[in-house]
Structures are given as C-alpha cells and as structure tokens.
mmCIF file of C-alpha atoms in Angstrom:
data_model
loop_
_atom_site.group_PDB
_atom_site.id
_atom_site.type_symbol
_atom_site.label_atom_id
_atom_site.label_comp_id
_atom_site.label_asym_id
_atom_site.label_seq_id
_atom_site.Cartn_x
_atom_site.Cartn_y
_atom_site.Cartn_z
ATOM 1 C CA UNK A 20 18.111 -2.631 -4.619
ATOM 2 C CA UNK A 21 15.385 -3.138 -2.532
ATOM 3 C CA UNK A 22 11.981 -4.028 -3.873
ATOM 4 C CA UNK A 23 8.929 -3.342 -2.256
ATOM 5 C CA UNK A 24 5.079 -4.354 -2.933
ATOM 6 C CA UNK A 25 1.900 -3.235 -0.378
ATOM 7 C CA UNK A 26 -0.908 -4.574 0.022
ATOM 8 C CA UNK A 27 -4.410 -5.272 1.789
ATOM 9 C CA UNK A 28 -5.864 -1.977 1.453
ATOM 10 C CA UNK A 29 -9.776 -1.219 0.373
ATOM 11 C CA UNK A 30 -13.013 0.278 1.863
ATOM 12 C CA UNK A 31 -13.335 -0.398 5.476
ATOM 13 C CA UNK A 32 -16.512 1.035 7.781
ATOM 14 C CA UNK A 33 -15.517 2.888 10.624
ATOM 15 C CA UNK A 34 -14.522 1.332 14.101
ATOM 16 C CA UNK A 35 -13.362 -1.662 11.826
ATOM 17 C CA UNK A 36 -10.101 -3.227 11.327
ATOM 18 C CA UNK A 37 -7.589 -4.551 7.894
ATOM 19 C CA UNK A 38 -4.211 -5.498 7.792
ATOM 20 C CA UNK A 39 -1.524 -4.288 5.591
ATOM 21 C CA UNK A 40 1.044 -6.454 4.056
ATOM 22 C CA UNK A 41 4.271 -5.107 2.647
ATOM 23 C CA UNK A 42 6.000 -7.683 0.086
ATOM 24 C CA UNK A 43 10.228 -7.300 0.375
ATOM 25 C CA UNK A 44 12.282 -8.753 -2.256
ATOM 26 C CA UNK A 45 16.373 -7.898 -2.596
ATOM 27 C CA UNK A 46 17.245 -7.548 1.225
ATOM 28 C CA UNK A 47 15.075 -9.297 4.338
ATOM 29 C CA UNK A 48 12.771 -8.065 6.225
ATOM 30 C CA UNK A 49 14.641 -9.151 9.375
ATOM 31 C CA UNK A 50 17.904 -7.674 9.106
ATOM 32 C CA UNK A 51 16.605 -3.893 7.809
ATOM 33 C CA UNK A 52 14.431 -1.374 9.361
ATOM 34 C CA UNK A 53 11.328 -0.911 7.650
ATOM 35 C CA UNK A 54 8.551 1.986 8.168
ATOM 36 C CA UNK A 55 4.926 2.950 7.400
ATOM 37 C CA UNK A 56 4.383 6.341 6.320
ATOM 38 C CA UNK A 57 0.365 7.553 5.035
ATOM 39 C CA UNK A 58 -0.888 10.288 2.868
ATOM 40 C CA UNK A 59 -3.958 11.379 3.286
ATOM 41 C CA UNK A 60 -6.008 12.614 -0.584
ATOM 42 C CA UNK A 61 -4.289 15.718 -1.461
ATOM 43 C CA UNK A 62 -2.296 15.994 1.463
ATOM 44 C CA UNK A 63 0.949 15.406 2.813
ATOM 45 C CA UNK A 64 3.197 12.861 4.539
ATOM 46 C CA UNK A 65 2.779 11.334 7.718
ATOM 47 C CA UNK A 66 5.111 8.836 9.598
ATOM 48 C CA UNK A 67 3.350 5.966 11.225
ATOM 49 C CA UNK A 68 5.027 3.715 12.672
ATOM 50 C CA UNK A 69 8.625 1.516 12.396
ATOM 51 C CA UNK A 70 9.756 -1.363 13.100
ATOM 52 C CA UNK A 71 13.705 -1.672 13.639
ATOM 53 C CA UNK A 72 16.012 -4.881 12.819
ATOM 54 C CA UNK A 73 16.198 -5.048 16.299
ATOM 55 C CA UNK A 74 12.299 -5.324 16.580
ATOM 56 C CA UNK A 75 11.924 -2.190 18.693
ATOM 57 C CA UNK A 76 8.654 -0.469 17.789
ATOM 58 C CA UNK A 77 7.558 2.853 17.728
ATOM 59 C CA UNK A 78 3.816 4.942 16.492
ATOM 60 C CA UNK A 79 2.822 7.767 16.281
ATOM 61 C CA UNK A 80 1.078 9.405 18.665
ATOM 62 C CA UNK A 81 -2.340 9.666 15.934
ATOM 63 C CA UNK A 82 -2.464 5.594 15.767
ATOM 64 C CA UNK A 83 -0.142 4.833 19.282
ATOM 65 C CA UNK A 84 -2.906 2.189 20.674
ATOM 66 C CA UNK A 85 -5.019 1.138 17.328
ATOM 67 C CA UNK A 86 -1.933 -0.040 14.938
ATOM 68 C CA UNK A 87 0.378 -2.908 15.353
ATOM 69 C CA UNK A 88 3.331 -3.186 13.142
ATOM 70 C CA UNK A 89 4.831 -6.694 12.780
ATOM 71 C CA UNK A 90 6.944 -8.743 10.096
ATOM 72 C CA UNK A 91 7.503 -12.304 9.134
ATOM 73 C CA UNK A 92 10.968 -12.922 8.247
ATOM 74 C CA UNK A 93 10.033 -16.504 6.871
ATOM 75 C CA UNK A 94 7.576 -14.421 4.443
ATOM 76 C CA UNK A 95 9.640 -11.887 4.043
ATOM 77 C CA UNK A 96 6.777 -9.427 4.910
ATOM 78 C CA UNK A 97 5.662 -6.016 7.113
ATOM 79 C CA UNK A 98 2.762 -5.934 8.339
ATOM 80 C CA UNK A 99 0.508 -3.332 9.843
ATOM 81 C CA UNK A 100 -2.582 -4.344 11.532
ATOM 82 C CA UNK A 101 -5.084 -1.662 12.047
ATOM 83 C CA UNK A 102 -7.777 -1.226 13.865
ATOM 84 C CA UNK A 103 -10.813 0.831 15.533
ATOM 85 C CA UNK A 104 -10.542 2.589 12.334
ATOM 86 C CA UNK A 105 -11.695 6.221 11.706
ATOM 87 C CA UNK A 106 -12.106 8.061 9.046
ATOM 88 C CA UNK A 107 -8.850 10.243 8.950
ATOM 89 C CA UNK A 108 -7.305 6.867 8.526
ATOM 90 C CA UNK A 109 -7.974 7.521 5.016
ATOM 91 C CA UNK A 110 -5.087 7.459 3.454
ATOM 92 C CA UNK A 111 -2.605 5.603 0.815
ATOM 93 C CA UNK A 112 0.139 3.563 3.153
ATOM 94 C CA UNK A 113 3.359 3.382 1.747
ATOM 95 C CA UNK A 114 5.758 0.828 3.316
ATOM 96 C CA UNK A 115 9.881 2.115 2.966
ATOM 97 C CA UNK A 116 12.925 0.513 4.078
ATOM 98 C CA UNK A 117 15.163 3.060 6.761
ATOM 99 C CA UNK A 118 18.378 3.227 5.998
ATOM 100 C CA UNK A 119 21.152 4.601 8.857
ATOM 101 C CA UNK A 120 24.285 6.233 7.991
ATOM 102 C CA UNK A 121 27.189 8.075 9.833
ATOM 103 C CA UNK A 122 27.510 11.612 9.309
ATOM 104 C CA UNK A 123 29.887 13.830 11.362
ATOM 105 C CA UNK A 124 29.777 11.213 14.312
ATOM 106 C CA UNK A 125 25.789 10.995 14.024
ATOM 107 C CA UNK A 126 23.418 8.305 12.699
ATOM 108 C CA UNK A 127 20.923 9.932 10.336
ATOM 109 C CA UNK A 128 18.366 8.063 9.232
ATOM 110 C CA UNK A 129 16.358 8.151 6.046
ATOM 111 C CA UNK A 130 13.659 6.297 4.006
ATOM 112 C CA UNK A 131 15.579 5.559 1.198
ATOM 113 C CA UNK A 132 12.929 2.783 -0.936
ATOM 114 C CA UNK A 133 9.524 3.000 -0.914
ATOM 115 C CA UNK A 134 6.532 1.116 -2.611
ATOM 116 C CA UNK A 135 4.276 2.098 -4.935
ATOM 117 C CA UNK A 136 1.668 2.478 -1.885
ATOM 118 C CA UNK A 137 -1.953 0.755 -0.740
ATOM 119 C CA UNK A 138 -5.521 2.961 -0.739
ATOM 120 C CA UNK A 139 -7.068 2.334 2.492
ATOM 121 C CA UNK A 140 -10.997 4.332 2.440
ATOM 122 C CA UNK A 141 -12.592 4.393 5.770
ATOM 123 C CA UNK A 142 -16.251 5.067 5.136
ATOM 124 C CA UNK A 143 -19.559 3.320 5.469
ATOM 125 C CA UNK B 27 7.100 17.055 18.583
ATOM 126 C CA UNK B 28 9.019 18.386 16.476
ATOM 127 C CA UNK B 29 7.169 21.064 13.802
ATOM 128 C CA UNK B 30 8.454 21.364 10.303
ATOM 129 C CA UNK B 31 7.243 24.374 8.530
ATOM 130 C CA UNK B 32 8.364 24.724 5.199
ATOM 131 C CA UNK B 33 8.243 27.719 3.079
ATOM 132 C CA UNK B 34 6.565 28.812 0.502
ATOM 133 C CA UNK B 35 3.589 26.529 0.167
ATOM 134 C CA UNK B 36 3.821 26.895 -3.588
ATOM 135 C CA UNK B 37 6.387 28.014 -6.002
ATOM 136 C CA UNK B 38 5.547 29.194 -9.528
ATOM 137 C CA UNK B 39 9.202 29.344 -11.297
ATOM 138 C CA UNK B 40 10.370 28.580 -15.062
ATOM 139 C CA UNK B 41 13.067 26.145 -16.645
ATOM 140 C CA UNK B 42 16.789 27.194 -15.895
ATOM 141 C CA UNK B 43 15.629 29.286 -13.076
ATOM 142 C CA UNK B 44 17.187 28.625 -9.726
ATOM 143 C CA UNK B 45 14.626 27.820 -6.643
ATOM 144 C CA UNK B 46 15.296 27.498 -2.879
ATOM 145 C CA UNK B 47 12.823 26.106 -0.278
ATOM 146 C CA UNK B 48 13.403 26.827 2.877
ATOM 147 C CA UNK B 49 12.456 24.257 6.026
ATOM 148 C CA UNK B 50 12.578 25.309 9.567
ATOM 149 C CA UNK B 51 12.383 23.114 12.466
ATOM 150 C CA UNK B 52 11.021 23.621 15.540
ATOM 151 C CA UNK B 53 13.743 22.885 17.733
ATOM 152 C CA UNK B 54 17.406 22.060 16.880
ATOM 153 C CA UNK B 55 17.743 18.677 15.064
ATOM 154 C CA UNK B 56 21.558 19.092 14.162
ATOM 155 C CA UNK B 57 21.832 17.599 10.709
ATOM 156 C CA UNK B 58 19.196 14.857 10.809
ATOM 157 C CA UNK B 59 16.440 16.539 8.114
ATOM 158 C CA UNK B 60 16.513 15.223 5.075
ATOM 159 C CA UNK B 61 14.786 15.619 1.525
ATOM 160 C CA UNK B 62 12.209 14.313 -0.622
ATOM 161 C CA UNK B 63 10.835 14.722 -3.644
ATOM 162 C CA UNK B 64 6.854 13.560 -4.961
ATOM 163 C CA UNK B 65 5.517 13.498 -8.209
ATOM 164 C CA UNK B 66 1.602 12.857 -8.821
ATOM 165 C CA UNK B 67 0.778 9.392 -7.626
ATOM 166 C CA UNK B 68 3.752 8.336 -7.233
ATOM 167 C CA UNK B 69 5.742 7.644 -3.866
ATOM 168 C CA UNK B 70 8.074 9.916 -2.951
ATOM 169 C CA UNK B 71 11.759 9.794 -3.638
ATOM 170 C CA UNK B 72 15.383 10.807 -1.234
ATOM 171 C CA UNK B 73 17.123 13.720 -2.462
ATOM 172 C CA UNK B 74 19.350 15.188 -0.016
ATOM 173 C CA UNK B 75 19.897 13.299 3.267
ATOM 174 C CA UNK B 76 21.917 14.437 6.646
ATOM 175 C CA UNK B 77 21.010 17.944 5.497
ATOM 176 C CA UNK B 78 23.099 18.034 2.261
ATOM 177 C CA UNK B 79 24.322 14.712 1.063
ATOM 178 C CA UNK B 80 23.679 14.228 -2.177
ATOM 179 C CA UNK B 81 21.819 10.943 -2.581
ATOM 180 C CA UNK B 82 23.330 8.167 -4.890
ATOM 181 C CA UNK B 83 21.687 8.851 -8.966
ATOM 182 C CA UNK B 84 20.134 12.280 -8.159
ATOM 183 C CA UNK B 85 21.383 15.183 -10.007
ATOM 184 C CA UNK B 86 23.921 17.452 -8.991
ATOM 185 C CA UNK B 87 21.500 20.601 -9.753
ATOM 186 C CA UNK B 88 20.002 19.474 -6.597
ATOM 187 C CA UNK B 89 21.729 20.682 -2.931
ATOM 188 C CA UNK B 90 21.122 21.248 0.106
ATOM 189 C CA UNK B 91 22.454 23.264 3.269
ATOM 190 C CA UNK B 92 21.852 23.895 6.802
ATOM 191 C CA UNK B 93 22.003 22.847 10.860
ATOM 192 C CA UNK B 94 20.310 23.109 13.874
ATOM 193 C CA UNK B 95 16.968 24.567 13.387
ATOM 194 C CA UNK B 96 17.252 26.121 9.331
ATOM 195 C CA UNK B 97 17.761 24.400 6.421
ATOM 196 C CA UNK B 98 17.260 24.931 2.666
ATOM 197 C CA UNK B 99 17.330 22.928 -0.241
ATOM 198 C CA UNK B 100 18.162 24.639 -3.601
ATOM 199 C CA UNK B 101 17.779 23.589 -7.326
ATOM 200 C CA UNK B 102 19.934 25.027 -10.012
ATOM 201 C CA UNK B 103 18.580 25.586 -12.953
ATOM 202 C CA UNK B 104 15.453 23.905 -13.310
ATOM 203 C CA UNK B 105 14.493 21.169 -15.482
ATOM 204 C CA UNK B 106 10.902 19.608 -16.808
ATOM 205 C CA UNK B 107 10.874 16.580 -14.400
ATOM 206 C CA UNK B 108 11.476 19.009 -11.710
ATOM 207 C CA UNK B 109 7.986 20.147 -11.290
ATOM 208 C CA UNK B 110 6.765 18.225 -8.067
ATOM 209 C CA UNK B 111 6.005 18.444 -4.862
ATOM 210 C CA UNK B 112 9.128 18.671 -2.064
ATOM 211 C CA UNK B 113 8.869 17.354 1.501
ATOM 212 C CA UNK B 114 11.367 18.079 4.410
ATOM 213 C CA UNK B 115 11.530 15.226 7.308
ATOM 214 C CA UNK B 116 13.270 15.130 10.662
ATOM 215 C CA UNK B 117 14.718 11.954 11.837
ATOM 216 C CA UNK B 118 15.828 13.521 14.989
ATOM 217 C CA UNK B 119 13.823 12.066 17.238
ATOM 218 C CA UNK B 120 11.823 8.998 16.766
ATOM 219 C CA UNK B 121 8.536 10.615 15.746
ATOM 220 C CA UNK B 122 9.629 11.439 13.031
ATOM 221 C CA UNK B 123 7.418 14.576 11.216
ATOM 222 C CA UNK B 124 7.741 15.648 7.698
ATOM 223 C CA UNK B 125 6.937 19.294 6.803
ATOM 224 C CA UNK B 126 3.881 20.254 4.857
ATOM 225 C CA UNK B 127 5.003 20.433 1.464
ATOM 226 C CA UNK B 128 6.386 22.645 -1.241
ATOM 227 C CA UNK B 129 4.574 22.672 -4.499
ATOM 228 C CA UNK B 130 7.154 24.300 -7.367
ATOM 229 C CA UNK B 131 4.859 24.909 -10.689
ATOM 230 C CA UNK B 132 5.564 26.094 -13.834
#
C-alpha cells in the first residue's frame, strides 16, 4: 500500500508564497496519479488540483493561476507551489494517490490513500 | 460545475439503527460519485466507489446505490466507530467537487 507523508506547511502573510511537498513511499510518483485536496477549519473538502501519470494538469478554478502542482520522480515527491496567497487559503492540504478503475465500460476515479495532511495559516 | 448537495447536514441516530444519506448531483454524472468517510483530524477514508462498490477492508454494513443525478449511501446497523463525518465526491468531470458533508451523531 501506498504511503504518503506532507509537508511544508506553516504561517504565511498574505500575497506570499510556500511550497508543499508530498513524500511517496510503496508505488512512484511517476507512474500514479496523485491529487491535492484542502480543508478549510471546520469545513469541508475541496479538490485542488492533480497531476496525472501522464503529467496532464488540472486546478481548480479557486487557485487556477496562483498554484503549480509538480513532482520529482527521482525524489519520489508532489509538490504544490503556492502563491499570491490569501487568506481562504487557510486550510490543511492533504496529498492522495487517484486510483482509476473500470466499471460498466467507464473509468471512475477515486482517491483511494491519503496522508495524514499539512496546516497551511495565511495571516499576518 | 458540478453541485453536490448532500442531505441532511447532520444526523443524530443510535447503535444498530440503520441511516441513509442521500447526495444529489447537479447534473447527471452516471456512476462516477463515490464515498468517503472523516473522523476528527484525521484524513478521510474511501467507502463506496463507482456509486456502490464496496471498497477493499470496509464493512459490509456499509452500501451504496444510485445513477445519474441521485445517489444514497446507507449503513446497517450502526456501530461506535461509525460516528463521523460522510462526504460525497464526483469524479465526473475533472473538477472534481465533493458535497458539503454529513455529520451522523449519537
């Protein structure tokens, strides 16, 4: 199974910018689909962005323009650069691995392993 | 993009009852909605995928049913650890929306 570690996240002032890292150990980063997905204190989940085996990329449309996803397949890491931060970028990032499968003639896709999550605060 | 509104909000129920949450999309996403679960600080975790597969190690007290634009997801008789927070999510099209979140309580 796949293991997955995040990291990089703290206090940032608005308008500035952090990186994410997301540590993958049991499968590489370069052959699965991984994805960013944000919760905001005491709400609920938001998809942010993906980043297929392929290395098509896709936002959405609330960070489309201020976040890059990337990945380092000799590190074995995700990445998600953020910037021009505000504050409902507050938020704990978790980074989960997407996992395709055929049902009825479809692919449905899924976020089947997730991390334990990173706290990013956007304040000053 | 596609709206997820799930129903109710919050849930008040008691062990061994049955519980159904409902999640309506809104447009039709055939099967692709699939089902989490979230317990307090913790990330959350794939129930049901493709509508109502069953994933691998979850419990078979767990199901769920549905196409197109309705779906629910239904717990038979409900156990301690069940007591969480449930999420719907379309993976339809590729920005991808969970609903807002079902809260079941004791």
């Amino acid at each position: 199974e796949v293991s997955l570690v995040e990291s990089g996240g703290g206090l940032i002032q608005p308008g500035g910018s952090l990186t994410l890292a997301c540590a993958a150990s049991g499968s590489t980063v370069s052959s699965n689909t991984l994805s960013w997905v944000r919760q905001a204190p005491g709400k609920g989940l938001e998809w942010v962005s993906i980043i297929y085996s392929g290395g098509r990329t896709y936002y959405a449309d609330s960070v489309r323009g201020r976040f890059t996803i990337s990945r380092d397949g000799t590190k074995n890491m995700v990445y998600l650069h953020m910037s021009s931060l505000r504050g409902e970028d507050t938020s704990v990032y978790y980074c989960a691995t997407v996992w395709g499968t055929l049902v009825r003639g479809e692919t449905v896709e899924v976020f089947d392993n997730w991390g334990q999550g990173t706290l990013v605060t956007v304040s000053s | 993009d596609i709206q997820l509104t799930q129903s109710p909000s919050s849930l008040s129920a008691s062990v061994g009852d049955r519980v159904t949450i409902t999640c309506r999309a809104s447009l039709g996403i055939g099967s692709h909605l699939n089902w989490y679960k979230q317990e307090p600080g913790k990330a959350p975790k794939l129930l049901i995928y493709a509508a109502s597969s069953l994933q691998s190690g979850v419990p078979s007290r767990f199901s769920g049913s549905g196409s197109g634009t309705d779906f629910t997801l239904t717990i038979h008789s409900l156990q301690p650890e069940d007591f969480a927070t449930y999420y719907c999510q379309q993976s339809y099209n590729i920005l991808w929306t969970f609903g807002q979140g079902t809260k079941l309580n004791i």
